[in-house]
Amino acid sequence: MAATVIDGKAFAAKVRGQVAEHVARLKAEHGITPGLAVVLVGEDPASQVYVRNKGKQTVEVGMNSIEHKLEATTSQDDLLALIAKLNADPSVHGILCQLPVPDHIDGDTIINAIDPAKDVDGFHISNVGLLGTGQDAMVPCTPLGCLMMLRDHHGSLSGMNAVVIGRSNIVGKPMANLLLGDSCTVTIAHSRTADLPAVVRGADIVVAAVGRPQMVPGDWIKPGATVIDVGINRIDKPEGGTRLVGDVDYDSCAEVAGAITPVPGGVGPMTIACLLANTVTACCRANGLDAPQGLTA
Ligand code: NDP
């Protein structure tokens, strides 16, 4: 039986619609417009595309987009001074410094200089600690998007066996914490995991965040399991040119899984939608209002 395809593009549009409604309500009822500041240091082409897309979607949901594009030679002290200014600016509710930063700047120092309440990427050590201890945190956008899709598909995740392949700080670890928060039994697999196929075969939910094209074949998947593919890899096409693929082998996995996210059009679109959701959440909390339901972990 073919798997249900979880349409991340449509789901992301729905999340953006919910964000836009909350923004309109904040404006009408409280006279507040949420503001998202994005800082880009240097001219990395992929980062420029991400920042442009973030700015465009921020404006489309009715929020203020503040962009700071700095020279690649900007010093760490100057960048820290800008972050301090944005931290102190009450019209800025979310701050994001696009990674990677140039080599002469320490990314962790920059992330941890952002006010945790404005840390809409959820990478600040305080937010990592809050998430790890099951408290209200700003949650990293990609895993938050995966969680939203899983909740939408399954309702309750309680008691399900979840395997997260990958243990990075931006995807694997926060994903595992979120699944634990929803009462899954969670295994985190990585490059040293013994007998990965057997580990994955025990999973009702598989989240692949590895960065290896099509690494997970269908015969690792338990029949009926839900497969969330975080990977974004560009591979050569036999006829020339390139195409995007995930970390799972889509065709063989879709034959066995109960549900699966495609690449492109699965997890990818959810990441910016969740960034916007986090910005509204940060704005509400900064103004003593309840965070919007359904847009947080
Ligand atoms: P990292 O490179 O930081 O982490 C990869 C993880 O995969 C590591 O924990 C590594 O293990 C593990 N791994 C590598 N090889 C194997 C293997 N053979 N078997 C099992 N585990 C393995 O990657 P990220 O977490 O940053 O990203 C993962 C993927 O998600 C990438 O394709 C990236 O492009 C994509 N991505 C997509 C986003 C989106 O918006 N959709 C956002 C962020 C990332 P170890 O720790 O032992 O080395």
Short mmCIF file of C-alpha atoms and ligand atoms in Angstrom, two decimals:
data_model
loop_
_atom_site.label_atom_id
_atom_site.label_comp_id
_atom_site.label_asym_id
_atom_site.label_seq_id
_atom_site.Cartn_x
_atom_site.Cartn_y
_atom_site.Cartn_z
CA MET A 1 0.00 0.00 0.00
CA ALA A 2 1.41 3.41 -0.95
CA ALA A 3 2.17 5.81 1.90
CA THR A 4 0.18 8.95 2.57
CA VAL A 5 2.28 11.88 1.40
CA ILE A 6 2.54 14.57 4.09
CA ASP A 7 2.38 17.82 2.12
CA GLY A 8 4.74 20.21 3.89
CA LYS A 9 4.13 22.98 1.38
CA ALA A 10 0.39 23.01 2.07
CA PHE A 11 0.94 22.63 5.82
CA ALA A 12 3.42 25.52 5.85
CA ALA A 13 0.87 27.70 4.02
CA LYS A 14 -1.68 26.83 6.73
CA VAL A 15 0.81 27.75 9.49
CA ARG A 16 1.60 31.06 7.75
CA GLY A 17 -2.15 31.73 7.55
CA GLN A 18 -2.49 31.15 11.32
CA VAL A 19 0.51 33.42 11.95
CA ALA A 20 -1.04 36.15 9.77
CA GLU A 21 -4.30 35.92 11.76
CA HIS A 22 -2.43 36.34 15.04
CA VAL A 23 -0.44 39.26 13.66
CA ALA A 24 -3.65 40.96 12.54
CA ARG A 25 -5.16 40.42 15.99
CA LEU A 26 -2.05 41.79 17.75
CA LYS A 27 -2.26 44.92 15.58
CA ALA A 28 -6.01 45.42 15.95
CA GLU A 29 -6.37 44.62 19.65
CA HIS A 30 -3.01 45.74 21.06
CA GLY A 31 -1.47 48.08 18.48
CA ILE A 32 1.60 45.80 18.28
CA THR A 33 3.35 44.72 15.08
CA PRO A 34 5.78 41.81 15.59
CA GLY A 35 9.26 42.53 14.22
CA LEU A 36 11.89 40.03 13.06
CA ALA A 37 15.50 41.17 12.64
CA VAL A 38 17.75 39.02 10.44
CA VAL A 39 21.50 39.61 10.47
CA LEU A 40 23.65 38.36 7.60
CA VAL A 41 27.42 38.65 7.69
CA GLY A 42 29.16 38.16 4.36
CA GLU A 43 27.91 37.12 0.96
CA ASP A 44 27.40 33.37 1.10
CA PRO A 45 25.00 32.80 -1.83
CA ALA A 46 22.84 30.15 -0.09
CA SER A 47 22.53 32.39 2.99
CA GLN A 48 21.51 35.33 0.82
CA VAL A 49 18.67 33.24 -0.68
CA TYR A 50 17.51 32.11 2.78
CA VAL A 51 17.56 35.67 4.12
CA ARG A 52 15.65 36.99 1.12
CA ASN A 53 12.96 34.28 1.52
CA LYS A 54 12.69 34.93 5.24
CA GLY A 55 12.27 38.67 4.69
CA LYS A 56 9.64 38.17 1.99
CA GLN A 57 7.55 35.75 4.05
CA THR A 58 7.86 37.93 7.16
CA VAL A 59 6.32 40.86 5.30
CA GLU A 60 3.64 38.63 3.73
CA VAL A 61 2.25 37.67 7.16
CA GLY A 62 2.11 41.34 8.19
CA MET A 63 5.20 41.53 10.40
CA ASN A 64 8.04 44.02 10.23
CA SER A 65 11.19 42.65 8.61
CA ILE A 66 14.46 44.30 9.63
CA GLU A 67 17.51 43.18 7.65
CA HIS A 68 21.10 43.95 8.55
CA LYS A 69 23.56 42.94 5.85
CA LEU A 70 27.12 43.32 7.07
CA GLU A 71 30.46 43.07 5.26
CA ALA A 72 32.31 39.74 5.54
CA THR A 73 35.10 41.65 7.31
CA THR A 74 32.80 42.88 10.13
CA SER A 75 34.50 42.32 13.49
CA GLN A 76 32.99 40.14 16.21
CA ASP A 77 32.79 43.20 18.48
CA ASP A 78 30.81 45.18 15.90
CA LEU A 79 28.45 42.25 15.41
CA LEU A 80 28.00 41.93 19.19
CA ALA A 81 27.26 45.68 19.37
CA LEU A 82 24.52 45.27 16.75
CA ILE A 83 23.02 42.30 18.64
CA ALA A 84 23.04 44.39 21.85
CA LYS A 85 21.19 47.17 20.02
CA LEU A 86 18.57 44.74 18.69
CA ASN A 87 18.21 43.15 22.15
CA ALA A 88 17.37 46.59 23.57
CA ASP A 89 14.95 47.57 20.77
CA PRO A 90 11.32 46.96 21.89
CA SER A 91 10.07 46.90 18.29
CA VAL A 92 12.26 43.84 17.59
CA HIS A 93 10.72 40.62 18.95
CA GLY A 94 12.86 38.06 17.13
CA ILE A 95 16.56 38.11 16.22
CA LEU A 96 18.27 35.64 13.94
CA CYS A 97 21.90 35.66 12.89
CA GLN A 98 22.19 33.65 9.69
CA LEU A 99 24.73 30.81 10.07
CA PRO A 100 27.44 30.09 9.15
CA VAL A 101 29.27 33.27 10.16
CA PRO A 102 32.79 33.97 8.77
CA ASP A 103 35.66 32.06 10.42
CA HIS A 104 36.95 35.02 12.46
CA ILE A 105 33.63 35.17 14.35
CA ASP A 106 32.63 32.57 16.95
CA GLY A 107 29.08 31.44 16.14
CA ASP A 108 28.32 30.25 19.69
CA THR A 109 29.38 33.61 21.16
CA ILE A 110 26.99 35.40 18.80
CA ILE A 111 24.07 33.04 19.43
CA ASN A 112 24.51 33.28 23.19
CA ALA A 113 24.61 37.10 22.99
CA ILE A 114 21.04 37.17 21.65
CA ASP A 115 18.39 37.79 24.32
CA PRO A 116 16.96 34.25 24.87
CA ALA A 117 13.43 35.72 24.71
CA LYS A 118 14.20 36.98 21.17
CA ASP A 119 16.13 33.86 20.09
CA VAL A 120 13.65 32.69 17.44
CA ASP A 121 16.11 30.08 16.12
CA GLY A 122 16.05 28.43 19.57
CA PHE A 123 19.82 27.92 19.59
CA HIS A 124 20.68 29.97 22.74
CA ILE A 125 22.01 27.76 25.53
CA SER A 126 19.14 28.91 27.80
CA ASN A 127 16.56 27.74 25.29
CA VAL A 128 18.43 24.46 24.80
CA GLY A 129 18.29 23.98 28.60
CA LEU A 130 14.60 24.93 28.84
CA LEU A 131 13.69 22.47 26.07
CA GLY A 132 15.85 19.77 27.65
CA THR A 133 14.05 20.20 30.97
CA GLY A 134 10.58 20.27 29.41
CA GLN A 135 9.90 23.97 30.02
CA ASP A 136 8.56 26.66 27.67
CA ALA A 137 11.41 27.42 25.27
CA MET A 138 11.99 28.97 21.89
CA VAL A 139 12.27 25.75 19.86
CA PRO A 140 14.52 25.31 16.78
CA CYS A 141 12.38 25.80 13.66
CA THR A 142 13.10 22.62 11.67
CA PRO A 143 12.33 20.16 14.49
CA LEU A 144 9.29 22.25 15.49
CA GLY A 145 8.00 21.91 11.92
CA CYS A 146 8.53 18.12 12.04
CA LEU A 147 6.65 17.92 15.35
CA MET A 148 3.72 19.95 13.99
CA MET A 149 3.40 17.62 10.98
CA LEU A 150 3.59 14.51 13.19
CA ARG A 151 0.94 15.86 15.57
CA ASP A 152 -1.28 16.81 12.66
CA HIS A 153 -0.98 13.34 11.15
CA HIS A 154 -1.23 11.22 14.30
CA GLY A 155 -2.98 13.34 16.90
CA SER A 156 -1.29 11.90 20.00
CA LEU A 157 2.28 10.56 19.68
CA SER A 158 2.20 9.08 23.19
CA GLY A 159 3.82 5.65 23.48
CA MET A 160 5.14 5.55 19.92
CA ASN A 161 8.69 4.35 19.25
CA ALA A 162 10.61 7.16 17.54
CA VAL A 163 14.09 6.90 16.04
CA VAL A 164 15.92 10.12 15.19
CA ILE A 165 18.90 9.52 12.92
CA GLY A 166 21.38 12.36 13.53
CA ARG A 167 22.44 14.07 16.77
CA SER A 168 23.18 17.64 15.68
CA ASN A 169 22.33 20.54 17.97
CA ILE A 170 20.08 22.15 15.36
CA VAL A 171 17.99 19.13 14.32
CA GLY A 172 18.65 15.73 15.92
CA LYS A 173 18.92 16.60 19.61
CA PRO A 174 16.04 19.12 19.78
CA MET A 175 13.88 16.74 17.71
CA ALA A 176 14.53 13.96 20.22
CA ASN A 177 13.63 16.27 23.11
CA LEU A 178 10.40 17.34 21.42
CA LEU A 179 9.38 13.72 20.78
CA LEU A 180 10.19 12.87 24.39
CA GLY A 181 8.02 15.83 25.43
CA ASP A 182 5.16 14.22 23.49
CA SER A 183 5.80 10.94 25.36
CA CYS A 184 7.43 8.95 22.56
CA THR A 185 10.04 6.34 23.44
CA VAL A 186 13.01 7.93 21.72
CA THR A 187 16.23 6.52 20.31
CA ILE A 188 18.88 8.84 18.87
CA ALA A 189 21.02 7.10 16.23
CA HIS A 190 24.28 8.45 14.79
CA SER A 191 27.35 7.41 12.84
CA ARG A 192 28.52 5.04 15.60
CA THR A 193 25.15 3.30 16.11
CA ALA A 194 25.50 -0.49 15.93
CA ASP A 195 23.12 -2.17 13.47
CA LEU A 196 21.27 0.96 12.37
CA PRO A 197 18.85 -1.01 10.13
CA ALA A 198 17.63 -3.04 13.13
CA VAL A 199 17.23 0.14 15.22
CA VAL A 200 15.21 1.85 12.48
CA ARG A 201 13.04 -1.27 11.94
CA GLY A 202 11.71 -0.89 15.48
CA ALA A 203 10.43 2.65 14.86
CA ASP A 204 6.84 3.83 14.45
CA ILE A 205 8.33 7.26 13.62
CA VAL A 206 11.63 7.73 11.77
CA VAL A 207 13.14 11.21 11.54
CA ALA A 208 16.17 11.22 9.21
CA ALA A 209 18.55 14.17 9.67
CA VAL A 210 21.85 12.84 8.43
CA GLY A 211 22.95 14.78 5.36
CA ARG A 212 23.55 11.63 3.28
CA PRO A 213 21.53 11.33 0.09
CA GLN A 214 18.94 8.51 0.09
CA MET A 215 20.77 6.65 2.89
CA VAL A 216 17.68 4.98 4.42
CA PRO A 217 16.19 2.26 2.16
CA GLY A 218 12.63 0.95 2.33
CA ASP A 219 13.67 -2.39 3.83
CA TRP A 220 14.75 -0.56 7.03
CA ILE A 221 11.22 0.79 7.52
CA LYS A 222 8.60 -0.96 9.64
CA PRO A 223 5.41 -1.37 7.59
CA GLY A 224 3.07 1.54 8.31
CA ALA A 225 5.70 3.73 10.03
CA THR A 226 5.79 7.50 9.53
CA VAL A 227 8.95 8.77 7.84
CA ILE A 228 10.01 12.41 8.24
CA ASP A 229 12.87 13.27 5.91
CA VAL A 230 14.81 16.35 7.02
CA GLY A 231 17.67 15.89 4.55
CA ILE A 232 18.32 18.30 1.71
CA ASN A 233 20.97 16.95 -0.66
CA ARG A 234 21.71 17.88 -4.24
CA ILE A 235 22.71 14.95 -6.48
CA ASP A 236 23.58 14.60 -10.17
CA LYS A 237 20.87 13.37 -12.52
CA PRO A 238 21.91 10.62 -14.99
CA GLU A 239 20.67 12.80 -17.87
CA GLY A 240 22.68 15.80 -16.62
CA GLY A 241 21.86 18.60 -14.19
CA THR A 242 21.05 18.07 -10.52
CA ARG A 243 18.06 17.40 -8.30
CA LEU A 244 17.22 17.59 -4.61
CA VAL A 245 16.81 14.40 -2.60
CA GLY A 246 16.39 13.66 1.08
CA ASP A 247 18.19 11.33 3.46
CA VAL A 248 15.73 8.50 2.75
CA ASP A 249 15.25 6.62 -0.50
CA TYR A 250 11.79 8.03 -1.19
CA ASP A 251 10.47 5.44 -3.66
CA SER A 252 11.32 2.32 -1.68
CA CYS A 253 10.33 3.91 1.67
CA ALA A 254 6.99 5.12 0.29
CA GLU A 255 6.10 1.51 -0.61
CA VAL A 256 6.39 0.41 3.03
CA ALA A 257 5.69 3.49 5.17
CA GLY A 258 2.24 4.59 6.30
CA ALA A 259 3.14 8.25 5.73
CA ILE A 260 6.17 10.09 4.38
CA THR A 261 7.37 13.63 3.72
CA PRO A 262 8.75 14.29 0.22
CA VAL A 263 11.89 16.25 -0.66
CA PRO A 264 11.38 18.94 -1.80
CA GLY A 265 8.00 19.98 -0.40
CA GLY A 266 8.13 18.27 3.01
CA VAL A 267 10.10 19.56 5.99
CA GLY A 268 11.82 22.36 4.05
CA PRO A 269 8.86 24.78 3.74
CA MET A 270 7.96 24.26 7.40
CA THR A 271 11.23 25.75 8.63
CA ILE A 272 10.50 29.38 7.67
CA ALA A 273 6.84 28.98 8.65
CA CYS A 274 8.01 27.96 12.14
CA LEU A 275 10.42 30.89 12.27
CA LEU A 276 7.42 33.19 11.75
CA ALA A 277 5.44 31.23 14.35
CA ASN A 278 8.31 31.62 16.84
CA THR A 279 8.41 35.36 16.20
CA VAL A 280 4.71 35.74 17.01
CA THR A 281 5.20 33.60 20.12
CA ALA A 282 8.15 35.78 21.21
CA CYS A 283 6.10 38.94 20.59
CA CYS A 284 3.15 37.64 22.64
CA ARG A 285 5.38 36.59 25.54
CA ALA A 286 7.22 39.95 25.48
CA ASN A 287 3.88 41.70 25.86
CA GLY A 288 2.51 39.44 28.61
CA LEU A 289 0.05 37.73 26.25
CA ASP A 290 -0.56 33.99 25.81
CA ALA A 291 1.43 32.38 23.00
CA PRO A 292 -0.82 31.32 20.11
CA GLN A 293 -2.10 27.75 20.45
CA GLY A 294 -0.94 25.25 17.83
CA LEU A 295 2.11 27.29 16.88
CA THR A 296 4.34 26.24 19.78
CA ALA A 297 5.68 22.97 21.11
P1 NDP B 1 24.99 17.45 10.74
O1 NDP B 1 26.02 17.13 9.73
O2 NDP B 1 25.24 18.47 11.77
O3 NDP B 1 24.64 16.07 11.53
C1 NDP B 1 24.48 14.88 10.83
C2 NDP B 1 24.24 13.75 11.80
O4 NDP B 1 24.10 12.54 11.05
C3 NDP B 1 25.39 13.52 12.78
O5 NDP B 1 24.88 13.36 14.09
C4 NDP B 1 26.05 12.25 12.29
O6 NDP B 1 26.54 11.41 13.30
C5 NDP B 1 24.90 11.53 11.62
N1 NDP B 1 25.38 10.62 10.61
C6 NDP B 1 26.27 10.86 9.61
N2 NDP B 1 26.47 9.75 8.89
C7 NDP B 1 25.73 8.77 9.45
C8 NDP B 1 25.53 7.41 9.16
N3 NDP B 1 26.16 6.80 8.15
N4 NDP B 1 24.69 6.72 9.96
C9 NDP B 1 24.04 7.30 10.98
N5 NDP B 1 24.19 8.61 11.30
C10 NDP B 1 25.03 9.32 10.54
O7 NDP B 1 23.66 17.73 9.94
P2 NDP B 1 22.34 18.59 10.32
O8 NDP B 1 21.67 17.97 11.48
O9 NDP B 1 22.67 20.02 10.34
O10 NDP B 1 21.48 18.34 8.99
C11 NDP B 1 21.05 17.05 8.61
C12 NDP B 1 20.36 17.13 7.26
O11 NDP B 1 19.22 17.97 7.38
C13 NDP B 1 21.19 17.77 6.13
O12 NDP B 1 20.83 17.13 4.91
C14 NDP B 1 20.73 19.21 6.09
O13 NDP B 1 20.87 19.79 4.81
C15 NDP B 1 19.28 19.03 6.44
N6 NDP B 1 18.64 20.20 7.04
C16 NDP B 1 17.44 20.59 6.55
C17 NDP B 1 16.76 21.66 7.09
C18 NDP B 1 15.43 22.01 6.54
O14 NDP B 1 15.00 23.14 6.66
N7 NDP B 1 14.70 21.06 5.96
C19 NDP B 1 17.35 22.46 8.18
C20 NDP B 1 18.57 21.91 8.70
C21 NDP B 1 19.21 20.84 8.13
P3 NDP B 1 27.83 11.79 14.23
O15 NDP B 1 27.31 12.81 15.20
O16 NDP B 1 28.18 10.51 14.86
O17 NDP B 1 28.87 12.34 13.30
#
